[in-house]
Tab-separated table of C-alpha atoms and ligand atoms in Angstrom:
chain	number	residue	atom	x	y	z
Q	2	UNK	CA	12.184	5.987	-0.658
Q	3	UNK	CA	13.382	2.371	-0.697
Q	4	UNK	CA	14.467	2.823	2.916
Q	5	UNK	CA	10.927	3.844	3.870
Q	6	UNK	CA	9.554	0.850	1.966
Q	7	UNK	CA	11.962	-1.498	3.724
Q	8	UNK	CA	10.931	-0.251	7.168
Q	9	UNK	CA	7.244	-0.411	6.212
Q	10	UNK	CA	7.671	-3.981	5.007
Q	11	UNK	CA	9.497	-4.925	8.190
Q	12	UNK	CA	6.719	-3.373	10.233
Q	13	UNK	CA	4.070	-5.274	8.261
Q	14	UNK	CA	5.691	-8.618	9.042
Q	15	UNK	CA	4.748	-8.020	12.680
Q	16	UNK	CA	8.361	-8.669	13.677
Q	17	UNK	CA	8.745	-4.995	14.555
Q	18	UNK	CA	6.051	-5.238	17.235
Q	19	UNK	CA	7.333	-4.433	20.707
Q	20	UNK	CA	8.106	-7.644	22.554
Q	21	UNK	CA	5.727	-8.074	25.455
Q	22	UNK	CA	4.477	-11.096	27.295
Q	23	UNK	CA	1.668	-9.115	28.865
Q	24	UNK	CA	-0.822	-9.370	25.997
Q	25	UNK	CA	-1.691	-11.279	22.854
Q	26	UNK	CA	-1.944	-14.901	21.750
Q	27	UNK	CA	1.570	-15.767	22.942
Q	28	UNK	CA	1.444	-13.964	26.263
Q	29	UNK	CA	3.529	-15.238	29.203
Q	30	UNK	CA	0.703	-17.393	30.520
Q	31	UNK	CA	0.348	-19.187	27.178
Q	32	UNK	CA	4.104	-19.829	26.903
Q	33	UNK	CA	5.129	-20.481	30.506
Q	34	UNK	CA	1.936	-21.983	31.906
Q	35	UNK	CA	-0.511	-23.406	29.335
Q	36	UNK	CA	1.991	-24.816	26.811
Q	37	UNK	CA	4.267	-26.076	29.580
Q	38	UNK	CA	1.485	-27.754	31.557
Q	39	UNK	CA	0.281	-29.528	28.410
Q	40	UNK	CA	3.850	-30.622	27.669
Q	41	UNK	CA	4.390	-31.893	31.227
Q	42	UNK	CA	1.205	-34.007	31.121
Q	43	UNK	CA	2.216	-35.346	27.695
Q	44	UNK	CA	5.709	-36.262	28.772
Q	45	UNK	CA	5.149	-39.787	30.011
Q	46	UNK	CA	3.027	-41.010	27.068
Q	47	UNK	CA	5.299	-39.392	24.470
Q	48	UNK	CA	8.489	-40.765	26.003
Q	49	UNK	CA	6.996	-44.276	26.181
Q	50	UNK	CA	6.014	-43.990	22.529
Q	51	UNK	CA	9.518	-42.884	21.551
Q	52	UNK	CA	11.107	-45.734	23.503
Q	53	UNK	CA	8.851	-48.272	21.750
Q	54	UNK	CA	9.634	-46.804	18.347
Q	55	UNK	CA	13.391	-46.726	19.022
Q	56	UNK	CA	13.363	-50.417	19.930
Q	57	UNK	CA	11.704	-51.158	16.607
Q	58	UNK	CA	14.169	-48.901	14.756
Q	59	UNK	CA	11.295	-46.707	13.603
Q	60	UNK	CA	10.663	-42.973	13.710
Q	61	UNK	CA	7.373	-41.301	14.586
Q	62	UNK	CA	4.628	-39.740	12.503
Q	63	UNK	CA	2.358	-37.110	14.051
Q	64	UNK	CA	-1.035	-35.861	12.859
Q	65	UNK	CA	-2.247	-32.516	14.268
Q	66	UNK	CA	-6.001	-32.158	13.683
Q	67	UNK	CA	-7.191	-28.525	13.583
Q	68	UNK	CA	-3.548	-27.440	13.579
Q	69	UNK	CA	-4.189	-23.719	12.968
Q	70	UNK	CA	-0.823	-22.141	12.223
Q	71	UNK	CA	1.051	-25.206	13.456
Q	72	UNK	CA	1.736	-24.265	17.087
Q	73	UNK	CA	1.279	-27.937	18.013
Q	74	UNK	CA	4.549	-28.789	16.283
Q	75	UNK	CA	6.514	-26.505	18.642
Q	76	UNK	CA	4.567	-27.749	21.641
Q	77	UNK	CA	5.267	-31.426	20.897
Q	78	UNK	CA	8.914	-30.833	19.995
Q	79	UNK	CA	9.316	-28.945	23.291
Q	80	UNK	CA	8.326	-31.950	25.441
Q	81	UNK	CA	11.401	-33.089	27.364
Q	82	UNK	CA	12.536	-36.518	28.514
Q	83	UNK	CA	12.408	-35.435	32.170
Q	84	UNK	CA	12.993	-32.419	34.394
Q	85	UNK	CA	16.629	-31.559	33.704
Q	86	UNK	CA	18.914	-30.936	36.653
Q	87	UNK	CA	20.444	-27.514	37.107
Q	88	UNK	CA	23.508	-28.335	34.993
Q	89	UNK	CA	22.202	-30.963	32.575
Q	90	UNK	CA	21.432	-30.322	28.946
Q	91	UNK	CA	17.720	-30.387	28.145
Q	92	UNK	CA	16.863	-33.436	26.087
Q	93	UNK	CA	13.724	-33.336	23.979
Q	94	UNK	CA	11.583	-36.475	23.797
Q	95	UNK	CA	11.176	-36.167	20.026
Q	96	UNK	CA	14.532	-35.260	18.509
Q	97	UNK	CA	14.724	-34.090	14.898
Q	98	UNK	CA	16.075	-37.451	13.833
Q	99	UNK	CA	13.265	-39.375	15.602
Q	100	UNK	CA	10.614	-37.383	13.742
Q	101	UNK	CA	9.571	-38.933	10.468
Q	102	UNK	CA	6.771	-36.519	9.616
Q	103	UNK	CA	4.424	-34.007	11.226
Q	104	UNK	CA	1.232	-33.411	9.247
Q	105	UNK	CA	-1.093	-30.559	10.196
Q	106	UNK	CA	-4.649	-30.364	8.833
Q	107	UNK	CA	-7.082	-27.494	9.222
Q	108	UNK	CA	-10.227	-26.236	7.523
Q	109	UNK	CA	-8.965	-22.653	7.386
Q	110	UNK	CA	-6.812	-22.073	4.315
Q	111	UNK	CA	-5.467	-18.742	5.650
Q	112	UNK	CA	-4.127	-20.431	8.772
Q	113	UNK	CA	-2.663	-23.275	6.710
Q	114	UNK	CA	-0.965	-20.731	4.430
Q	115	UNK	CA	0.443	-18.947	7.485
Q	116	UNK	CA	1.795	-22.266	8.788
Q	117	UNK	CA	3.403	-22.959	5.398
Q	118	UNK	CA	4.991	-19.485	5.345
Q	119	UNK	CA	6.197	-19.770	8.924
Q	120	UNK	CA	7.755	-23.217	8.660
Q	121	UNK	CA	9.093	-22.321	5.242
Q	122	UNK	CA	9.392	-25.650	3.453
Q	123	UNK	CA	10.635	-27.580	6.473
Q	124	UNK	CA	11.252	-31.013	4.909
Q	125	UNK	CA	9.484	-32.979	7.661
Q	126	UNK	CA	6.417	-30.763	7.977
Q	127	UNK	CA	3.340	-30.856	5.767
Q	128	UNK	CA	0.166	-28.779	6.074
Q	129	UNK	CA	-3.097	-29.543	4.276
Q	130	UNK	CA	-6.515	-27.913	4.096
Q	131	UNK	CA	-9.165	-30.443	5.189
Q	132	UNK	CA	-12.583	-30.476	6.849
Q	133	UNK	CA	-12.784	-33.208	9.491
Q	134	UNK	CA	-16.329	-32.475	10.718
Q	135	UNK	CA	-17.818	-35.543	9.008
Q	136	UNK	CA	-14.904	-37.778	10.003
Q	137	UNK	CA	-11.727	-38.628	8.148
Q	138	UNK	CA	-12.513	-41.946	6.511
Q	139	UNK	CA	-13.114	-42.042	3.592
Q	140	UNK	CA	-11.371	-39.003	2.186
Q	141	UNK	CA	-8.576	-37.822	4.439
Q	142	UNK	CA	-6.902	-40.596	6.421
Q	143	UNK	CA	-7.159	-43.273	3.749
Q	144	UNK	CA	-4.632	-41.246	1.739
Q	145	UNK	CA	-2.145	-41.377	4.634
Q	146	UNK	CA	0.067	-44.016	6.280
Q	147	UNK	CA	-0.738	-44.652	9.950
Q	148	UNK	CA	0.357	-42.063	12.520
Q	149	UNK	CA	1.796	-42.813	15.955
Q	150	UNK	CA	0.401	-39.706	17.600
Q	151	UNK	CA	-3.010	-38.158	16.787
Q	152	UNK	CA	-2.976	-34.744	18.421
Q	153	UNK	CA	-5.463	-31.920	19.002
Q	154	UNK	CA	-4.870	-28.821	21.118
Q	155	UNK	CA	-6.420	-25.773	22.700
Q	156	UNK	CA	-10.077	-26.638	22.358
Q	157	UNK	CA	-10.115	-27.963	18.781
Q	158	UNK	CA	-12.570	-30.796	19.519
Q	159	UNK	CA	-15.075	-28.282	20.889
Q	160	UNK	CA	-15.844	-27.348	17.289
Q	161	UNK	CA	-17.722	-30.625	16.888
Q	162	UNK	CA	-20.875	-32.310	18.190
Q	163	UNK	CA	-20.545	-35.483	20.253
Q	164	UNK	CA	-21.601	-37.515	17.201
Q	165	UNK	CA	-18.909	-35.877	15.091
Q	166	UNK	CA	-16.288	-36.410	17.818
Q	167	UNK	CA	-17.222	-40.106	18.013
Q	168	UNK	CA	-16.719	-40.464	14.244
Q	169	UNK	CA	-13.406	-38.541	14.367
Q	170	UNK	CA	-12.048	-40.705	17.212
Q	171	UNK	CA	-13.377	-43.934	15.644
Q	172	UNK	CA	-11.685	-42.992	12.346
Q	173	UNK	CA	-8.451	-42.390	14.229
Q	174	UNK	CA	-8.763	-45.859	15.788
Q	175	UNK	CA	-9.436	-47.434	12.402
Q	176	UNK	CA	-6.400	-45.733	10.914
Q	177	UNK	CA	-3.941	-46.105	13.823
Q	178	UNK	CA	-1.200	-48.754	13.880
Q	179	UNK	CA	-1.299	-51.445	16.591
Q	180	UNK	CA	-0.147	-48.960	19.240
Q	181	UNK	CA	-0.672	-45.173	19.153
Q	182	UNK	CA	-1.554	-42.200	21.331
Q	183	UNK	CA	-4.353	-39.697	20.964
Q	184	UNK	CA	-4.774	-36.380	22.754
Q	185	UNK	CA	-8.249	-34.809	22.807
Q	186	UNK	CA	-8.650	-31.170	23.836
Q	187	UNK	CA	-12.035	-29.555	24.605
Q	188	UNK	CA	-13.325	-26.517	26.512
Q	189	UNK	CA	-14.339	-27.326	30.102
Q	190	UNK	CA	-18.034	-27.052	30.922
Q	191	UNK	CA	-17.574	-25.636	34.415
Q	192	UNK	CA	-14.814	-23.057	34.112
Q	193	UNK	CA	-15.310	-20.144	36.501
Q	194	UNK	CA	-14.910	-17.930	33.405
Q	195	UNK	CA	-18.390	-18.921	32.227
Q	196	UNK	CA	-20.337	-19.295	35.455
Q	197	UNK	CA	-23.335	-17.720	33.597
Q	198	UNK	CA	-23.504	-20.900	31.464
Q	199	UNK	CA	-23.316	-23.509	34.257
Q	200	UNK	CA	-27.090	-23.946	34.351
Q	201	UNK	CA	-27.266	-25.703	30.969
Q	202	UNK	CA	-28.257	-29.336	31.695
Q	203	UNK	CA	-25.222	-31.629	31.774
Q	204	UNK	CA	-27.113	-34.366	29.898
Q	205	UNK	CA	-27.571	-32.104	26.861
Q	206	UNK	CA	-24.870	-30.879	24.516
Q	207	UNK	CA	-24.178	-27.225	24.990
Q	208	UNK	CA	-22.385	-24.907	22.555
Q	209	UNK	CA	-21.430	-21.483	23.890
Q	210	UNK	CA	-21.165	-18.353	21.715
Q	211	UNK	CA	-17.434	-17.920	21.974
Q	212	UNK	CA	-16.061	-14.423	21.497
Q	213	UNK	CA	-12.350	-13.826	21.204
Q	214	UNK	CA	-12.822	-10.465	22.884
Q	215	UNK	CA	-9.624	-10.954	24.883
Q	216	UNK	CA	-7.478	-10.140	21.857
Q	217	UNK	CA	-8.698	-6.504	22.077
Q	218	UNK	CA	-7.354	-4.051	24.666
Q	219	UNK	CA	-9.808	-3.681	27.555
Q	220	UNK	CA	-11.051	-0.234	26.460
Q	221	UNK	CA	-11.998	-1.534	22.979
Q	222	UNK	CA	-13.736	-4.738	24.079
Q	223	UNK	CA	-17.221	-3.338	24.407
Q	224	UNK	CA	-17.147	-1.342	21.155
Q	225	UNK	CA	-15.207	-3.756	18.924
Q	226	UNK	CA	-17.209	-5.846	16.478
Q	227	UNK	CA	-16.216	-9.206	17.955
Q	228	UNK	CA	-17.345	-12.212	15.929
Q	229	UNK	CA	-18.925	-15.083	17.886
Q	230	UNK	CA	-18.817	-18.761	16.964
Q	231	UNK	CA	-20.157	-21.902	18.669
Q	232	UNK	CA	-17.833	-24.000	20.830
Q	233	UNK	CA	-19.003	-26.983	22.823
Q	234	UNK	CA	-18.427	-27.182	26.581
Q	235	UNK	CA	-17.805	-30.626	28.055
Q	236	UNK	CA	-17.278	-32.324	31.388
Q	237	UNK	CA	-15.340	-35.517	32.038
Q	238	UNK	CA	-18.415	-37.775	31.768
Q	239	UNK	CA	-19.168	-36.493	28.264
Q	240	UNK	CA	-15.616	-37.162	27.115
Q	241	UNK	CA	-15.698	-40.640	28.663
Q	242	UNK	CA	-18.912	-41.351	26.811
Q	243	UNK	CA	-17.441	-40.124	23.481
Q	244	UNK	CA	-14.378	-42.328	23.966
Q	245	UNK	CA	-16.452	-45.376	24.919
Q	246	UNK	CA	-18.746	-44.991	21.896
Q	247	UNK	CA	-15.798	-44.441	19.529
Q	248	UNK	CA	-14.061	-47.506	20.929
Q	249	UNK	CA	-17.213	-49.634	20.370
Q	250	UNK	CA	-17.752	-48.217	16.880
Q	251	UNK	CA	-14.173	-48.998	15.823
Q	252	UNK	CA	-13.891	-52.238	17.816
Q	253	UNK	CA	-10.594	-50.988	19.236
Q	254	UNK	CA	-9.533	-50.547	22.879
Q	255	UNK	CA	-8.880	-46.966	23.987
Q	256	UNK	CA	-7.224	-46.631	27.384
Q	257	UNK	CA	-7.365	-43.255	29.168
Q	258	UNK	CA	-3.900	-42.386	30.500
Q	259	UNK	CA	-4.687	-39.040	32.103
Q	260	UNK	CA	-7.331	-36.305	32.178
Q	261	UNK	CA	-6.421	-32.807	33.256
Q	262	UNK	CA	-7.994	-29.380	33.632
Q	263	UNK	CA	-5.873	-26.663	32.079
Q	264	UNK	CA	-6.176	-23.000	33.084
Q	265	UNK	CA	-8.452	-22.902	36.100
Q	266	UNK	CA	-6.689	-19.871	37.573
Q	267	UNK	CA	-5.768	-18.138	34.364
Q	268	UNK	CA	-8.224	-18.867	31.483
Q	269	UNK	CA	-8.311	-16.129	28.855
Q	270	UNK	CA	-11.876	-15.134	29.645
Q	271	UNK	CA	-11.168	-14.414	33.310
Q	272	UNK	CA	-10.127	-10.898	32.380
Q	273	UNK	CA	-13.007	-10.118	29.993
Q	274	UNK	CA	-15.800	-11.042	32.385
Q	275	UNK	CA	-17.929	-11.719	29.251
Q	276	UNK	CA	-19.598	-14.752	30.810
Q	277	UNK	CA	-19.201	-13.997	34.519
Q	278	UNK	CA	-19.184	-10.436	35.766
Q	279	UNK	CA	-17.632	-11.503	39.064
Q	280	UNK	CA	-14.663	-13.201	37.474
Q	281	UNK	CA	-11.335	-12.685	39.205
Q	282	UNK	CA	-9.110	-10.835	36.705
Q	283	UNK	CA	-6.044	-12.976	37.090
Q	284	UNK	CA	-4.487	-13.402	33.662
Q	285	UNK	CA	-3.081	-9.852	33.559
Q	286	UNK	CA	-1.359	-10.032	36.963
Q	287	UNK	CA	-0.064	-13.570	36.315
Q	288	UNK	CA	1.393	-12.367	32.987
Q	289	UNK	CA	3.087	-9.608	34.982
Q	290	UNK	CA	4.586	-12.158	37.421
Q	291	UNK	CA	6.495	-13.744	34.539
Q	292	UNK	CA	7.519	-10.424	32.933
Q	293	UNK	CA	11.070	-9.246	33.598
Q	294	UNK	CA	11.553	-5.826	35.177
Q	295	UNK	CA	7.832	-5.493	35.899
Q	296	UNK	CA	6.745	-5.562	39.531
Q	297	UNK	CA	3.309	-7.001	40.124
Q	298	UNK	CA	0.975	-5.595	42.719
Q	299	UNK	CA	0.366	-8.909	44.495
Q	300	UNK	CA	-2.894	-7.627	45.970
Q	301	UNK	CA	-4.294	-7.911	42.414
Q	302	UNK	CA	-3.844	-11.673	42.619
Q	303	UNK	CA	-6.154	-12.124	45.581
Q	304	UNK	CA	-9.483	-13.692	44.654
Q	305	UNK	CA	-12.784	-12.974	46.329
Q	306	UNK	CA	-14.707	-15.920	44.866
Q	307	UNK	CA	-18.400	-15.127	44.300
Q	308	UNK	CA	-20.436	-18.368	44.395
Q	309	UNK	CA	-23.303	-19.093	42.008
Q	310	UNK	CA	-26.413	-20.133	43.973
Q	311	UNK	CA	-27.567	-23.678	43.254
Q	312	UNK	CA	-24.122	-25.111	42.495
Q	313	UNK	CA	-22.839	-26.128	45.932
Q	314	UNK	CA	-20.497	-28.775	44.662
Q	315	UNK	CA	-18.760	-26.404	42.231
Q	316	UNK	CA	-18.796	-23.495	44.675
Q	317	UNK	CA	-17.121	-25.645	47.343
Q	318	UNK	CA	-14.481	-26.733	44.884
Q	319	UNK	CA	-13.678	-23.196	43.675
Q	320	UNK	CA	-13.846	-21.789	47.188
Q	321	UNK	CA	-11.179	-24.113	48.511
Q	322	UNK	CA	-9.162	-23.876	45.290
Q	323	UNK	CA	-9.003	-20.075	45.467
Q	324	UNK	CA	-8.395	-20.162	49.234
Q	325	UNK	CA	-5.214	-22.150	48.562
Q	326	UNK	CA	-4.287	-19.710	45.809
Q	327	UNK	CA	-4.841	-16.725	48.126
Q	328	UNK	CA	-2.980	-18.409	50.983
Q	329	UNK	CA	0.120	-18.796	48.810
Q	330	UNK	CA	-0.037	-15.204	47.571
Q	331	UNK	CA	-0.538	-13.855	51.113
Q	332	UNK	CA	2.265	-16.027	52.456
Q	333	UNK	CA	4.592	-14.597	49.778
Q	334	UNK	CA	3.476	-11.044	50.546
Q	335	UNK	CA	4.176	-11.708	54.236
Q	336	UNK	CA	7.674	-12.996	53.481
Q	337	UNK	CA	8.474	-10.038	51.236
Q	338	UNK	CA	7.236	-7.625	53.906
Q	339	UNK	CA	9.350	-9.325	56.580
Q	340	UNK	CA	12.525	-9.539	54.623
Q	341	UNK	CA	15.383	-7.457	55.965
Q	342	UNK	CA	17.401	-6.306	52.943
Q	343	UNK	CA	20.408	-5.357	55.104
Q	344	UNK	CA	21.131	-8.728	56.659
Q	345	UNK	CA	19.220	-10.831	54.110
Q	346	UNK	CA	17.155	-12.505	56.854
Q	347	UNK	CA	13.420	-12.977	57.349
Q	348	UNK	CA	12.268	-11.342	60.580
Q	349	UNK	CA	9.516	-13.849	61.203
Q	350	UNK	CA	8.324	-16.728	59.104
Q	351	UNK	CA	4.566	-17.337	58.939
Q	352	UNK	CA	3.452	-20.852	59.851
Q	353	UNK	CA	2.711	-23.489	57.245
Q	354	UNK	CA	-0.116	-25.417	58.834
Q	355	UNK	CA	-0.096	-29.207	58.677
Q	356	UNK	CA	-3.670	-29.452	57.359
Q	357	UNK	CA	-2.936	-27.337	54.262
Q	358	UNK	CA	-3.037	-29.401	51.049
Q	359	UNK	CA	0.413	-30.902	50.354
Q	360	UNK	CA	1.018	-28.935	47.118
Q	361	UNK	CA	0.270	-25.700	49.015
Q	362	UNK	CA	2.692	-26.621	51.802
Q	363	UNK	CA	5.406	-27.396	49.249
Q	364	UNK	CA	4.760	-24.199	47.283
Q	365	UNK	CA	4.948	-22.090	50.483
Q	366	UNK	CA	8.141	-23.794	51.590
Q	367	UNK	CA	9.638	-23.123	48.146
Q	368	UNK	CA	8.762	-19.424	48.302
Q	369	UNK	CA	10.386	-19.156	51.721
Q	370	UNK	CA	13.581	-20.829	50.588
Q	371	UNK	CA	13.792	-18.723	47.421
Q	372	UNK	CA	13.181	-15.407	49.192
Q	373	UNK	CA	15.702	-16.305	51.909
Q	374	UNK	CA	18.286	-17.306	49.318
Q	375	UNK	CA	18.018	-14.450	46.844
Q	376	UNK	CA	16.213	-11.609	48.624
Q	377	UNK	CA	19.497	-9.940	49.636
Q	378	UNK	CA	20.569	-9.455	46.012
Q	379	UNK	CA	20.416	-5.705	45.453
Q	380	UNK	CA	20.887	-5.419	41.725
Q	381	UNK	CA	18.817	-6.607	38.749
Q	382	UNK	CA	15.463	-6.172	40.557
Q	383	UNK	CA	15.489	-9.555	42.236
Q	384	UNK	CA	11.826	-9.290	43.155
Q	385	UNK	CA	10.534	-8.703	39.602
Q	386	UNK	CA	13.077	-10.907	37.848
Q	387	UNK	CA	13.389	-13.910	40.141
Q	388	UNK	CA	10.967	-14.045	43.039
Q	389	UNK	CA	7.830	-13.184	41.075
Q	390	UNK	CA	8.554	-15.766	38.359
Q	391	UNK	CA	8.975	-18.408	41.052
Q	392	UNK	CA	5.616	-17.358	42.474
Q	393	UNK	CA	4.137	-17.788	38.968
Q	394	UNK	CA	5.543	-21.319	38.787
Q	395	UNK	CA	4.385	-22.050	42.341
Q	396	UNK	CA	0.812	-21.062	41.417
Q	397	UNK	CA	1.089	-23.218	38.297
Q	398	UNK	CA	2.198	-26.164	40.459
Q	399	UNK	CA	-0.793	-25.587	42.710
Q	400	UNK	CA	-3.171	-25.708	39.741
Q	401	UNK	CA	-1.519	-28.803	38.252
Q	402	UNK	CA	-1.624	-30.735	41.490
Q	403	UNK	CA	-5.057	-29.682	42.746
Q	404	UNK	CA	-6.979	-29.947	39.454
Q	405	UNK	CA	-9.392	-32.902	39.317
Q	406	UNK	CA	-9.580	-33.322	35.496
Q	407	UNK	CA	-13.369	-32.987	35.401
Q	408	UNK	CA	-14.052	-29.895	33.257
Q	409	UNK	CA	-13.504	-27.090	35.782
Q	410	UNK	CA	-10.803	-25.326	33.760
Q	411	UNK	CA	-10.785	-23.429	30.465
Q	412	UNK	CA	-9.579	-26.628	28.817
Q	413	UNK	CA	-10.303	-30.289	29.528
Q	414	UNK	CA	-7.703	-32.597	28.010
Q	415	UNK	CA	-7.545	-36.376	27.806
Q	416	UNK	CA	-4.538	-38.421	26.718
Q	417	UNK	CA	-5.341	-41.926	25.522
Q	418	UNK	CA	-3.574	-45.059	24.364
Q	419	UNK	CA	-4.958	-46.863	21.341
Q	420	UNK	CA	-4.037	-50.526	21.335
Q	421	UNK	CA	-5.105	-53.092	18.746
F	511	SAM	C1	-9.048	-23.557	18.931
F	511	SAM	S1	-8.239	-23.572	17.420
F	511	SAM	C2	-6.751	-24.440	17.828
F	511	SAM	C3	-5.668	-24.208	16.817
F	511	SAM	C4	-4.346	-24.853	17.125
F	511	SAM	N1	-4.492	-26.286	17.344
F	511	SAM	C5	-3.639	-24.192	18.301
F	511	SAM	O1	-3.302	-24.869	19.240
F	511	SAM	O2	-3.418	-22.983	18.257
F	511	SAM	C6	-9.220	-24.734	16.532
F	511	SAM	C7	-8.762	-24.994	15.122
F	511	SAM	O3	-9.649	-25.968	14.558
F	511	SAM	C8	-9.888	-25.636	13.200
F	511	SAM	N2	-11.154	-26.246	12.747
F	511	SAM	C9	-12.423	-25.894	13.086
F	511	SAM	N3	-13.325	-26.653	12.441
F	511	SAM	C10	-12.610	-27.528	11.681
F	511	SAM	C11	-12.989	-28.565	10.770
F	511	SAM	N4	-14.273	-28.830	10.512
F	511	SAM	N5	-12.013	-29.262	10.164
F	511	SAM	C12	-10.701	-28.988	10.406
F	511	SAM	N6	-10.291	-28.003	11.242
F	511	SAM	C13	-11.230	-27.286	11.883
F	511	SAM	C14	-9.940	-24.096	13.229
F	511	SAM	O4	-9.731	-23.560	11.926
F	511	SAM	C15	-8.835	-23.776	14.221
F	511	SAM	O5	-7.607	-23.582	13.595
């Protein structure tokens, strides 16, 4: 009897779930694409901050607003000092000893409790229940010493109106020390996932009815009782206006360091089609690219972009974006088809044309070199385990280097320097 209870308990912890990167909150795309891209864009600002703090013999304090179950802690601690060489040890920007305190605040007490359980009394981590909708001064921040890094992630600021965002950012400025960084993360207004919502006037705030339908298996999505909640969609101009107003309100300079679109190719709602019936279903196949011992049907990655009449500018952007994406996938398919497993050589190598965008040329060249170097390996399913992951990273590179940072991805992120 106690044996049965023990197995039941183990099952209930969720730790007995079959490991798969193909589905769920922490699917392969979240871990190897979205978290990594965010970390790569954060790298420069975070390393500069650490260098400044080291010179002053100080450690850093981080505030994660809308922290949920505390995933931001892992994301920040995973940022590296640079791209390590093939033999070097990976060095994290924020080492354990450089961290003074990470504080996570969130309105949802269940999520905060889950964070507390997960991080299990970690001495440098603190989680508090707090509502930041009306700002954080007075009430929240005036109980705290200044932080060096004010962090939000995965669309948290989309919970608030522009007015509320201005107050939140102005409160951060008022509370910050003489030099700090702030990362703001919203949902992009013009993601291809929600083409049906593009017509809402850009000069008016727009909150979409967000459904987390993607957490259900495809066959249950239409029947499941999926709760909807409002999340605001923004473009770059709206964020710039929020930052400018907050800066004026606080009387503090806020310098944008970088804006980037995250998840143009692989946003979670691409596969649901909830807000665009013609959405290319890419998240599933891209998850499969990163999954070991799973071969992806590369044809499933090809996108036939369906334009939305009346949005020429956006249609042109997505058309050329997906043409580059398709060109890389087709190039890889061509190389795989031409590879001679017996002598390890490529029979003919398709041309890389000089007018292709530079990131596409580099990604194609990389695929050629990888397939030529490892294609002959006839154990361990070299295609599924090596070549397809490289294709996943090549597509990620394409997105990172072709994105304009204007609100055309699932997420629009800005990293800012606060200087007093
Ligand atoms: C999109 S989730 C992001 C969670 C987490 N940062 C992550 O990366 O997984 C937004 C979070 O903001 C929190 N939130 C929403 N409204 C809030 C409010 N008024 N005050 C504080 N947190 C809030 C939600 O509870 C949720 O955990």
